[in-house]
């Protein structure tokens, strides 16, 4: 794993229940920091469940559960970024009281754009800024290009999932599984491919940028524009693997993340969880 710094930039500019939108598998009332994680397109909160047992006792994990998948399979999906972020902000706001605990955001792929938008929405609401914004596997929202994957037929959509390597071929070949997963995948692709971020002043929290060295979507050479979206500086962390490097490199990713969130907690990371 390779890590390097990017300098800080300067700028002249200065009703939803958390129980529905957030999953916390290992509550830690004494933790000093909450880590809020946002999944990729088509992904659910369970993507981050193995992280809970790898984090030290000082960090409590909350993963966002988008509607239309896992235990929210029957919930109507959200069609726009603004609506999605508003719902998540409603759920997250009670977790961001500075008198209680600090918080940080981590998003992978589509989740990176959602996390960035969420940081802006929290600022608009007058909430504390995240300790750090951690983004993974996606270009900066200001550099993202419109896409047409969501307009493909089911075979074309499966071809894209196969290219990225995040879905087993057996799943994509199973008619019932395709019928279950493709609607939310298509909805998420539509949401992110039609997202046009508004022009806003940079954030002031540090940005941690994570990527796989063989990711066909986002490589280390594309990380620079993320640093332009904050005055708090940024750092790039490169791991072996493709777009879904987070699975094979999970231990190293969590270890690096903890060290950047709070070095005093880094030595106390827990054992591998006994449950999936």
PDB file of C-alpha atoms in Angstrom:
ATOM      1  CA  UNK A   1       0.000   0.000   0.000  1.00  0.00           C
ATOM      2  CA  UNK A   2       1.286   3.427  -0.976  1.00  0.00           C
ATOM      3  CA  UNK A   3       0.324   6.676   0.770  1.00  0.00           C
ATOM      4  CA  UNK A   4       1.223  10.239  -0.162  1.00  0.00           C
ATOM      5  CA  UNK A   5       0.083  13.734   0.770  1.00  0.00           C
ATOM      6  CA  UNK A   6      -1.477  16.476  -1.290  1.00  0.00           C
ATOM      7  CA  UNK A   7      -1.219  20.032   0.029  1.00  0.00           C
ATOM      8  CA  UNK A   8      -4.145  22.012   1.367  1.00  0.00           C
ATOM      9  CA  UNK A   9      -5.860  24.408  -1.006  1.00  0.00           C
ATOM     10  CA  UNK A  10      -7.106  27.897  -0.213  1.00  0.00           C
ATOM     11  CA  UNK A  11     -10.320  29.593  -1.227  1.00  0.00           C
ATOM     12  CA  UNK A  12     -11.750  33.073  -1.064  1.00  0.00           C
ATOM     13  CA  UNK A  13     -15.240  31.641  -0.601  1.00  0.00           C
ATOM     14  CA  UNK A  14     -16.002  30.952   2.456  1.00  0.00           C
ATOM     15  CA  UNK A  15     -39.259  12.493   9.173  1.00  0.00           C
ATOM     16  CA  UNK A  16     -36.680   9.925   8.342  1.00  0.00           C
ATOM     17  CA  UNK A  17     -35.906   7.476  11.120  1.00  0.00           C
ATOM     18  CA  UNK A  18     -32.283   6.498  11.664  1.00  0.00           C
ATOM     19  CA  UNK A  19     -33.540   2.988  12.327  1.00  0.00           C
ATOM     20  CA  UNK A  20     -34.592   2.749   8.679  1.00  0.00           C
ATOM     21  CA  UNK A  21     -31.503   4.325   7.133  1.00  0.00           C
ATOM     22  CA  UNK A  22     -28.616   3.270   9.395  1.00  0.00           C
ATOM     23  CA  UNK A  23     -27.255  -0.104  10.514  1.00  0.00           C
ATOM     24  CA  UNK A  24     -25.023  -0.494  13.568  1.00  0.00           C
ATOM     25  CA  UNK A  25     -24.054  -4.113  14.251  1.00  0.00           C
ATOM     26  CA  UNK A  26     -21.728  -3.458  17.161  1.00  0.00           C
ATOM     27  CA  UNK A  27     -22.911  -0.546  19.339  1.00  0.00           C
ATOM     28  CA  UNK A  28     -20.133   1.074  21.349  1.00  0.00           C
ATOM     29  CA  UNK A  29     -21.594   3.621  23.771  1.00  0.00           C
ATOM     30  CA  UNK A  30     -18.152   4.606  25.011  1.00  0.00           C
ATOM     31  CA  UNK A  31     -16.696   5.211  21.533  1.00  0.00           C
ATOM     32  CA  UNK A  32     -15.385   8.711  20.842  1.00  0.00           C
ATOM     33  CA  UNK A  33     -15.964   8.607  17.084  1.00  0.00           C
ATOM     34  CA  UNK A  34     -18.731   7.439  14.748  1.00  0.00           C
ATOM     35  CA  UNK A  35     -17.796   6.234  11.253  1.00  0.00           C
ATOM     36  CA  UNK A  36     -20.680   6.574   8.773  1.00  0.00           C
ATOM     37  CA  UNK A  37     -20.216   4.469   5.628  1.00  0.00           C
ATOM     38  CA  UNK A  38     -22.037   4.776   2.296  1.00  0.00           C
ATOM     39  CA  UNK A  39     -22.226   1.862  -0.181  1.00  0.00           C
ATOM     40  CA  UNK A  40     -21.570   1.675  -3.909  1.00  0.00           C
ATOM     41  CA  UNK A  41     -24.259   1.553  -6.621  1.00  0.00           C
ATOM     42  CA  UNK A  42     -26.416  -1.514  -6.071  1.00  0.00           C
ATOM     43  CA  UNK A  43     -24.741  -2.167  -2.727  1.00  0.00           C
ATOM     44  CA  UNK A  44     -26.217  -2.396   0.739  1.00  0.00           C
ATOM     45  CA  UNK A  45     -25.127  -1.691   4.275  1.00  0.00           C
ATOM     46  CA  UNK A  46     -23.907  -5.269   4.726  1.00  0.00           C
ATOM     47  CA  UNK A  47     -20.920  -4.383   2.543  1.00  0.00           C
ATOM     48  CA  UNK A  48     -19.411  -2.767   5.626  1.00  0.00           C
ATOM     49  CA  UNK A  49     -20.510  -5.291   8.242  1.00  0.00           C
ATOM     50  CA  UNK A  50     -17.095  -7.036   8.421  1.00  0.00           C
ATOM     51  CA  UNK A  51     -15.518  -3.682   9.296  1.00  0.00           C
ATOM     52  CA  UNK A  52     -17.326  -3.507  12.649  1.00  0.00           C
ATOM     53  CA  UNK A  53     -15.147  -6.164  14.264  1.00  0.00           C
ATOM     54  CA  UNK A  54     -11.944  -4.756  12.779  1.00  0.00           C
ATOM     55  CA  UNK A  55     -12.411  -1.281  14.184  1.00  0.00           C
ATOM     56  CA  UNK A  56     -11.027  -0.420  17.634  1.00  0.00           C
ATOM     57  CA  UNK A  57     -13.412   0.095  20.574  1.00  0.00           C
ATOM     58  CA  UNK A  58     -13.112   3.858  20.168  1.00  0.00           C
ATOM     59  CA  UNK A  59     -14.925   3.839  16.791  1.00  0.00           C
ATOM     60  CA  UNK A  60     -18.578   2.905  16.272  1.00  0.00           C
ATOM     61  CA  UNK A  61     -19.629   1.940  12.741  1.00  0.00           C
ATOM     62  CA  UNK A  62     -22.908   3.032  11.156  1.00  0.00           C
ATOM     63  CA  UNK A  63     -23.620   1.935   7.561  1.00  0.00           C
ATOM     64  CA  UNK A  64     -26.264   3.598   5.426  1.00  0.00           C
ATOM     65  CA  UNK A  65     -28.959   1.298   4.052  1.00  0.00           C
ATOM     66  CA  UNK A  66     -30.346   2.632   0.790  1.00  0.00           C
ATOM     67  CA  UNK A  67     -33.957   1.570   0.087  1.00  0.00           C
ATOM     68  CA  UNK A  68     -34.715  -1.257  -2.343  1.00  0.00           C
ATOM     69  CA  UNK A  69     -32.135  -3.775  -1.088  1.00  0.00           C
ATOM     70  CA  UNK A  70     -31.391  -6.201   1.739  1.00  0.00           C
ATOM     71  CA  UNK A  71     -33.838  -5.616   4.623  1.00  0.00           C
ATOM     72  CA  UNK A  72     -35.336  -2.626   2.753  1.00  0.00           C
ATOM     73  CA  UNK A  73     -36.055  -4.619  -0.399  1.00  0.00           C
ATOM     74  CA  UNK A  74     -39.721  -3.554  -0.524  1.00  0.00           C
ATOM     75  CA  UNK A  75     -39.091   0.141   0.191  1.00  0.00           C
ATOM     76  CA  UNK A  76     -39.458   2.502  -2.795  1.00  0.00           C
ATOM     77  CA  UNK A  77     -36.124   3.520  -4.253  1.00  0.00           C
ATOM     78  CA  UNK A  78     -35.002   7.147  -4.316  1.00  0.00           C
ATOM     79  CA  UNK A  79     -34.556   8.704  -7.745  1.00  0.00           C
ATOM     80  CA  UNK A  80     -32.454  11.817  -7.118  1.00  0.00           C
ATOM     81  CA  UNK A  81     -29.283  12.678  -5.260  1.00  0.00           C
ATOM     82  CA  UNK A  82     -30.917  15.596  -3.441  1.00  0.00           C
ATOM     83  CA  UNK A  83     -33.697  13.415  -2.040  1.00  0.00           C
ATOM     84  CA  UNK A  84     -31.319  10.623  -1.078  1.00  0.00           C
ATOM     85  CA  UNK A  85     -28.958  12.980   0.727  1.00  0.00           C
ATOM     86  CA  UNK A  86     -31.816  14.729   2.542  1.00  0.00           C
ATOM     87  CA  UNK A  87     -33.048  11.402   3.930  1.00  0.00           C
ATOM     88  CA  UNK A  88     -29.561  10.371   5.014  1.00  0.00           C
ATOM     89  CA  UNK A  89     -28.883  13.750   6.615  1.00  0.00           C
ATOM     90  CA  UNK A  90     -32.090  13.427   8.624  1.00  0.00           C
ATOM     91  CA  UNK A  91     -30.880  10.066   9.935  1.00  0.00           C
ATOM     92  CA  UNK A  92     -27.284  11.148  10.558  1.00  0.00           C
ATOM     93  CA  UNK A  93     -27.924  14.507  12.227  1.00  0.00           C
ATOM     94  CA  UNK A  94     -28.652  13.022  15.690  1.00  0.00           C
ATOM     95  CA  UNK A  95     -25.221  11.354  15.550  1.00  0.00           C
ATOM     96  CA  UNK A  96     -23.295  14.581  14.971  1.00  0.00           C
ATOM     97  CA  UNK A  97     -23.796  16.492  18.219  1.00  0.00           C
ATOM     98  CA  UNK A  98     -20.276  17.750  19.075  1.00  0.00           C
ATOM     99  CA  UNK A  99     -21.103  17.397  22.771  1.00  0.00           C
ATOM    100  CA  UNK A 100     -21.582  13.687  22.126  1.00  0.00           C
ATOM    101  CA  UNK A 101     -19.101  12.266  19.606  1.00  0.00           C
ATOM    102  CA  UNK A 102     -17.186  13.231  16.496  1.00  0.00           C
ATOM    103  CA  UNK A 103     -18.052  11.632  13.161  1.00  0.00           C
ATOM    104  CA  UNK A 104     -16.381  10.813   9.850  1.00  0.00           C
ATOM    105  CA  UNK A 105     -17.761   9.822   6.449  1.00  0.00           C
ATOM    106  CA  UNK A 106     -16.556   7.018   4.154  1.00  0.00           C
ATOM    107  CA  UNK A 107     -18.058   6.287   0.756  1.00  0.00           C
ATOM    108  CA  UNK A 108     -17.098   3.872  -2.006  1.00  0.00           C
ATOM    109  CA  UNK A 109     -17.802   4.502  -5.704  1.00  0.00           C
ATOM    110  CA  UNK A 110     -21.285   6.082  -5.863  1.00  0.00           C
ATOM    111  CA  UNK A 111     -21.034   6.340  -2.076  1.00  0.00           C
ATOM    112  CA  UNK A 112     -18.150   8.790  -2.481  1.00  0.00           C
ATOM    113  CA  UNK A 113     -20.366  11.275  -4.296  1.00  0.00           C
ATOM    114  CA  UNK A 114     -23.142  10.716  -1.757  1.00  0.00           C
ATOM    115  CA  UNK A 115     -20.694  11.286   1.124  1.00  0.00           C
ATOM    116  CA  UNK A 116     -19.438  14.515  -0.466  1.00  0.00           C
ATOM    117  CA  UNK A 117     -22.972  15.782  -0.973  1.00  0.00           C
ATOM    118  CA  UNK A 118     -23.829  14.738   2.595  1.00  0.00           C
ATOM    119  CA  UNK A 119     -20.909  16.766   3.977  1.00  0.00           C
ATOM    120  CA  UNK A 120     -22.231  19.820   2.128  1.00  0.00           C
ATOM    121  CA  UNK A 121     -25.781  19.197   3.337  1.00  0.00           C
ATOM    122  CA  UNK A 122     -24.627  18.893   6.949  1.00  0.00           C
ATOM    123  CA  UNK A 123     -22.829  22.231   6.574  1.00  0.00           C
ATOM    124  CA  UNK A 124     -25.973  23.796   5.091  1.00  0.00           C
ATOM    125  CA  UNK A 125     -27.919  22.604   8.128  1.00  0.00           C
ATOM    126  CA  UNK A 126     -25.394  24.118  10.511  1.00  0.00           C
ATOM    127  CA  UNK A 127     -24.169  20.748  11.765  1.00  0.00           C
ATOM    128  CA  UNK A 128     -20.511  20.142  12.658  1.00  0.00           C
ATOM    129  CA  UNK A 129     -18.235  19.166   9.788  1.00  0.00           C
ATOM    130  CA  UNK A 130     -17.019  15.574   9.628  1.00  0.00           C
ATOM    131  CA  UNK A 131     -13.625  14.928  11.140  1.00  0.00           C
ATOM    132  CA  UNK A 132     -12.630  13.617   7.714  1.00  0.00           C
ATOM    133  CA  UNK A 133     -14.332  12.864   4.422  1.00  0.00           C
ATOM    134  CA  UNK A 134     -13.035   9.552   3.066  1.00  0.00           C
ATOM    135  CA  UNK A 135     -13.755   8.763  -0.583  1.00  0.00           C
ATOM    136  CA  UNK A 136     -12.988   5.639  -2.575  1.00  0.00           C
ATOM    137  CA  UNK A 137     -13.143   4.385  -6.138  1.00  0.00           C
ATOM    138  CA  UNK A 138     -14.670   7.401  -7.873  1.00  0.00           C
ATOM    139  CA  UNK A 139     -13.539  10.609  -9.545  1.00  0.00           C
ATOM    140  CA  UNK A 140     -14.394  13.906  -7.882  1.00  0.00           C
ATOM    141  CA  UNK A 141     -18.033  14.884  -8.516  1.00  0.00           C
ATOM    142  CA  UNK A 142     -16.931  18.032 -10.346  1.00  0.00           C
ATOM    143  CA  UNK A 143     -15.034  15.868 -12.870  1.00  0.00           C
ATOM    144  CA  UNK A 144     -17.582  13.069 -13.293  1.00  0.00           C
ATOM    145  CA  UNK A 145     -19.039  12.727 -16.776  1.00  0.00           C
ATOM    146  CA  UNK A 146     -22.652  11.874 -17.606  1.00  0.00           C
ATOM    147  CA  UNK A 147     -23.193   8.165 -18.191  1.00  0.00           C
ATOM    148  CA  UNK A 148     -25.564   5.885 -20.073  1.00  0.00           C
ATOM    149  CA  UNK A 149     -25.107   2.556 -18.323  1.00  0.00           C
ATOM    150  CA  UNK A 150     -28.552   2.916 -16.748  1.00  0.00           C
ATOM    151  CA  UNK A 151     -30.067   2.965 -20.257  1.00  0.00           C
ATOM    152  CA  UNK A 152     -28.650  -0.433 -21.210  1.00  0.00           C
ATOM    153  CA  UNK A 153     -30.734  -3.608 -21.273  1.00  0.00           C
ATOM    154  CA  UNK A 154     -30.244  -6.175 -18.533  1.00  0.00           C
ATOM    155  CA  UNK A 155     -27.432  -7.958 -20.386  1.00  0.00           C
ATOM    156  CA  UNK A 156     -25.620  -4.664 -20.851  1.00  0.00           C
ATOM    157  CA  UNK A 157     -26.020  -3.808 -17.193  1.00  0.00           C
ATOM    158  CA  UNK A 158     -24.674  -7.222 -16.190  1.00  0.00           C
ATOM    159  CA  UNK A 159     -21.729  -6.720 -18.538  1.00  0.00           C
ATOM    160  CA  UNK A 160     -20.839  -3.530 -16.653  1.00  0.00           C
ATOM    161  CA  UNK A 161     -21.072  -5.298 -13.295  1.00  0.00           C
ATOM    162  CA  UNK A 162     -18.856  -8.070 -14.635  1.00  0.00           C
ATOM    163  CA  UNK A 163     -16.296  -5.543 -15.882  1.00  0.00           C
ATOM    164  CA  UNK A 164     -15.987  -4.000 -12.436  1.00  0.00           C
ATOM    165  CA  UNK A 165     -15.713  -7.396 -10.782  1.00  0.00           C
ATOM    166  CA  UNK A 166     -17.993  -6.791  -7.813  1.00  0.00           C
ATOM    167  CA  UNK A 167     -20.638  -9.416  -8.614  1.00  0.00           C
ATOM    168  CA  UNK A 168     -20.066 -13.153  -9.015  1.00  0.00           C
ATOM    169  CA  UNK A 169     -20.778 -14.499 -12.491  1.00  0.00           C
ATOM    170  CA  UNK A 170     -23.063 -17.139 -10.969  1.00  0.00           C
ATOM    171  CA  UNK A 171     -25.275 -14.366  -9.591  1.00  0.00           C
ATOM    172  CA  UNK A 172     -25.442 -12.566 -12.922  1.00  0.00           C
ATOM    173  CA  UNK A 173     -26.350 -15.837 -14.675  1.00  0.00           C
ATOM    174  CA  UNK A 174     -29.229 -16.605 -12.297  1.00  0.00           C
ATOM    175  CA  UNK A 175     -32.538 -15.259 -13.618  1.00  0.00           C
ATOM    176  CA  UNK A 176     -34.119 -14.851 -10.181  1.00  0.00           C
ATOM    177  CA  UNK A 177     -31.058 -13.101  -8.765  1.00  0.00           C
ATOM    178  CA  UNK A 178     -30.905 -10.746 -11.732  1.00  0.00           C
ATOM    179  CA  UNK A 179     -34.553  -9.905 -11.231  1.00  0.00           C
ATOM    180  CA  UNK A 180     -33.828  -9.104  -7.576  1.00  0.00           C
ATOM    181  CA  UNK A 181     -30.691  -6.996  -7.907  1.00  0.00           C
ATOM    182  CA  UNK A 182     -30.849  -5.245 -11.281  1.00  0.00           C
ATOM    183  CA  UNK A 183     -33.655  -2.779 -10.457  1.00  0.00           C
ATOM    184  CA  UNK A 184     -31.676  -1.154  -7.633  1.00  0.00           C
ATOM    185  CA  UNK A 185     -28.458  -1.289  -9.663  1.00  0.00           C
ATOM    186  CA  UNK A 186     -30.173   0.475 -12.556  1.00  0.00           C
ATOM    187  CA  UNK A 187     -31.774   3.023 -10.226  1.00  0.00           C
ATOM    188  CA  UNK A 188     -28.430   3.822  -8.578  1.00  0.00           C
ATOM    189  CA  UNK A 189     -26.669   4.153 -11.923  1.00  0.00           C
ATOM    190  CA  UNK A 190     -29.411   6.495 -13.116  1.00  0.00           C
ATOM    191  CA  UNK A 191     -29.068   8.563  -9.955  1.00  0.00           C
ATOM    192  CA  UNK A 192     -25.302   8.909 -10.142  1.00  0.00           C
ATOM    193  CA  UNK A 193     -25.029   9.223 -13.933  1.00  0.00           C
ATOM    194  CA  UNK A 194     -27.522  12.095 -14.037  1.00  0.00           C
ATOM    195  CA  UNK A 195     -26.138  13.854 -10.951  1.00  0.00           C
ATOM    196  CA  UNK A 196     -25.086  17.443 -11.655  1.00  0.00           C
ATOM    197  CA  UNK A 197     -23.503  18.909  -8.522  1.00  0.00           C
ATOM    198  CA  UNK A 198     -24.154  22.542  -7.725  1.00  0.00           C
ATOM    199  CA  UNK A 199     -21.244  24.982  -7.501  1.00  0.00           C
ATOM    200  CA  UNK A 200     -20.337  25.508  -3.845  1.00  0.00           C
ATOM    201  CA  UNK A 201     -17.462  26.709  -1.698  1.00  0.00           C
ATOM    202  CA  UNK A 202     -14.940  24.009  -0.818  1.00  0.00           C
ATOM    203  CA  UNK A 203     -15.329  21.962   2.328  1.00  0.00           C
ATOM    204  CA  UNK A 204     -12.856  22.599   5.130  1.00  0.00           C
ATOM    205  CA  UNK A 205     -12.426  19.045   6.418  1.00  0.00           C
ATOM    206  CA  UNK A 206      -9.477  16.908   5.227  1.00  0.00           C
ATOM    207  CA  UNK A 207     -10.231  14.468   2.413  1.00  0.00           C
ATOM    208  CA  UNK A 208      -8.755  10.956   2.433  1.00  0.00           C
ATOM    209  CA  UNK A 209      -8.730   9.376  -1.041  1.00  0.00           C
ATOM    210  CA  UNK A 210      -8.655   5.566  -1.369  1.00  0.00           C
ATOM    211  CA  UNK A 211      -8.127   3.644  -4.602  1.00  0.00           C
ATOM    212  CA  UNK A 212      -7.071   0.301  -6.031  1.00  0.00           C
ATOM    213  CA  UNK A 213      -3.981   0.337  -8.212  1.00  0.00           C
ATOM    214  CA  UNK A 214      -5.800  -1.614 -10.967  1.00  0.00           C
ATOM    215  CA  UNK A 215      -9.186   0.104 -10.749  1.00  0.00           C
ATOM    216  CA  UNK A 216     -10.470   0.683 -14.310  1.00  0.00           C
ATOM    217  CA  UNK A 217     -12.715   3.505 -13.060  1.00  0.00           C
ATOM    218  CA  UNK A 218     -10.434   5.517 -10.785  1.00  0.00           C
ATOM    219  CA  UNK A 219      -6.674   5.396 -10.465  1.00  0.00           C
ATOM    220  CA  UNK A 220      -4.167   7.327  -8.332  1.00  0.00           C
ATOM    221  CA  UNK A 221      -3.519   9.740 -11.207  1.00  0.00           C
ATOM    222  CA  UNK A 222      -7.159  10.864 -11.036  1.00  0.00           C
ATOM    223  CA  UNK A 223      -7.130  11.725  -7.339  1.00  0.00           C
ATOM    224  CA  UNK A 224      -5.973  15.349  -7.618  1.00  0.00           C
ATOM    225  CA  UNK A 225      -9.361  16.997  -8.229  1.00  0.00           C
ATOM    226  CA  UNK A 226     -10.681  15.661  -4.919  1.00  0.00           C
ATOM    227  CA  UNK A 227      -8.088  17.826  -3.188  1.00  0.00           C
ATOM    228  CA  UNK A 228      -9.498  20.888  -4.942  1.00  0.00           C
ATOM    229  CA  UNK A 229     -12.828  20.371  -3.151  1.00  0.00           C
ATOM    230  CA  UNK A 230     -11.496  21.172   0.305  1.00  0.00           C
ATOM    231  CA  UNK A 231      -9.261  23.698   2.002  1.00  0.00           C
ATOM    232  CA  UNK A 232      -8.306  21.075   4.580  1.00  0.00           C
ATOM    233  CA  UNK A 233      -5.771  19.167   2.490  1.00  0.00           C
ATOM    234  CA  UNK A 234      -5.948  15.619   1.169  1.00  0.00           C
ATOM    235  CA  UNK A 235      -4.001  12.388   1.146  1.00  0.00           C
ATOM    236  CA  UNK A 236      -4.111   9.499  -1.318  1.00  0.00           C
ATOM    237  CA  UNK A 237      -3.940   5.842  -0.237  1.00  0.00           C
ATOM    238  CA  UNK A 238      -3.314   3.203  -2.916  1.00  0.00           C
ATOM    239  CA  UNK A 239      -4.009  -0.513  -2.364  1.00  0.00           C
ATOM    240  CA  UNK A 240      -3.536  -3.587  -4.563  1.00  0.00           C
ATOM    241  CA  UNK A 241      -6.652  -4.499  -6.505  1.00  0.00           C
ATOM    242  CA  UNK A 242      -9.383  -3.348  -8.841  1.00  0.00           C
ATOM    243  CA  UNK A 243     -12.572  -1.401  -8.305  1.00  0.00           C
ATOM    244  CA  UNK A 244     -13.613  -3.624  -5.399  1.00  0.00           C
ATOM    245  CA  UNK A 245     -10.203  -3.768  -3.735  1.00  0.00           C
ATOM    246  CA  UNK A 246     -12.003  -3.094  -0.428  1.00  0.00           C
ATOM    247  CA  UNK A 247     -12.759  -6.798  -0.032  1.00  0.00           C
ATOM    248  CA  UNK A 248      -9.302  -8.397  -0.391  1.00  0.00           C
ATOM    249  CA  UNK A 249      -7.541  -5.399   1.199  1.00  0.00           C
ATOM    250  CA  UNK A 250     -10.091  -4.970   4.003  1.00  0.00           C
ATOM    251  CA  UNK A 251      -7.647  -5.263   6.895  1.00  0.00           C
ATOM    252  CA  UNK A 252      -5.179  -2.793   5.405  1.00  0.00           C
ATOM    253  CA  UNK A 253      -7.940  -0.368   4.432  1.00  0.00           C
ATOM    254  CA  UNK A 254      -9.397  -0.345   7.948  1.00  0.00           C
ATOM    255  CA  UNK A 255      -5.956  -0.042   9.527  1.00  0.00           C
ATOM    256  CA  UNK A 256      -5.106   2.930   7.297  1.00  0.00           C
ATOM    257  CA  UNK A 257      -8.481   4.530   7.894  1.00  0.00           C
ATOM    258  CA  UNK A 258      -8.173   4.258  11.668  1.00  0.00           C
ATOM    259  CA  UNK A 259      -4.697   5.757  11.592  1.00  0.00           C
ATOM    260  CA  UNK A 260      -5.974   8.764   9.660  1.00  0.00           C
ATOM    261  CA  UNK A 261      -9.075   9.238  11.831  1.00  0.00           C
ATOM    262  CA  UNK A 262      -7.289   9.027  15.167  1.00  0.00           C
ATOM    263  CA  UNK A 263      -3.709   7.725  15.460  1.00  0.00           C
ATOM    264  CA  UNK A 264      -4.211   7.164  19.179  1.00  0.00           C
ATOM    265  CA  UNK A 265      -6.730   4.423  18.347  1.00  0.00           C
ATOM    266  CA  UNK A 266      -4.666   2.705  15.668  1.00  0.00           C
ATOM    267  CA  UNK A 267      -2.870   0.300  18.000  1.00  0.00           C
ATOM    268  CA  UNK A 268      -6.086  -1.076  19.471  1.00  0.00           C
ATOM    269  CA  UNK A 269      -7.869  -2.461  16.390  1.00  0.00           C
ATOM    270  CA  UNK A 270      -9.869  -5.542  17.255  1.00  0.00           C
ATOM    271  CA  UNK A 271      -9.699  -9.103  15.915  1.00  0.00           C
ATOM    272  CA  UNK A 272     -11.391 -10.389  12.810  1.00  0.00           C
ATOM    273  CA  UNK A 273     -15.122 -10.754  13.526  1.00  0.00           C
ATOM    274  CA  UNK A 274     -16.476 -14.207  14.294  1.00  0.00           C
ATOM    275  CA  UNK A 275     -19.643 -13.565  12.254  1.00  0.00           C
ATOM    276  CA  UNK A 276     -19.935 -12.500   8.606  1.00  0.00           C
TER     277      UNK A 276
END
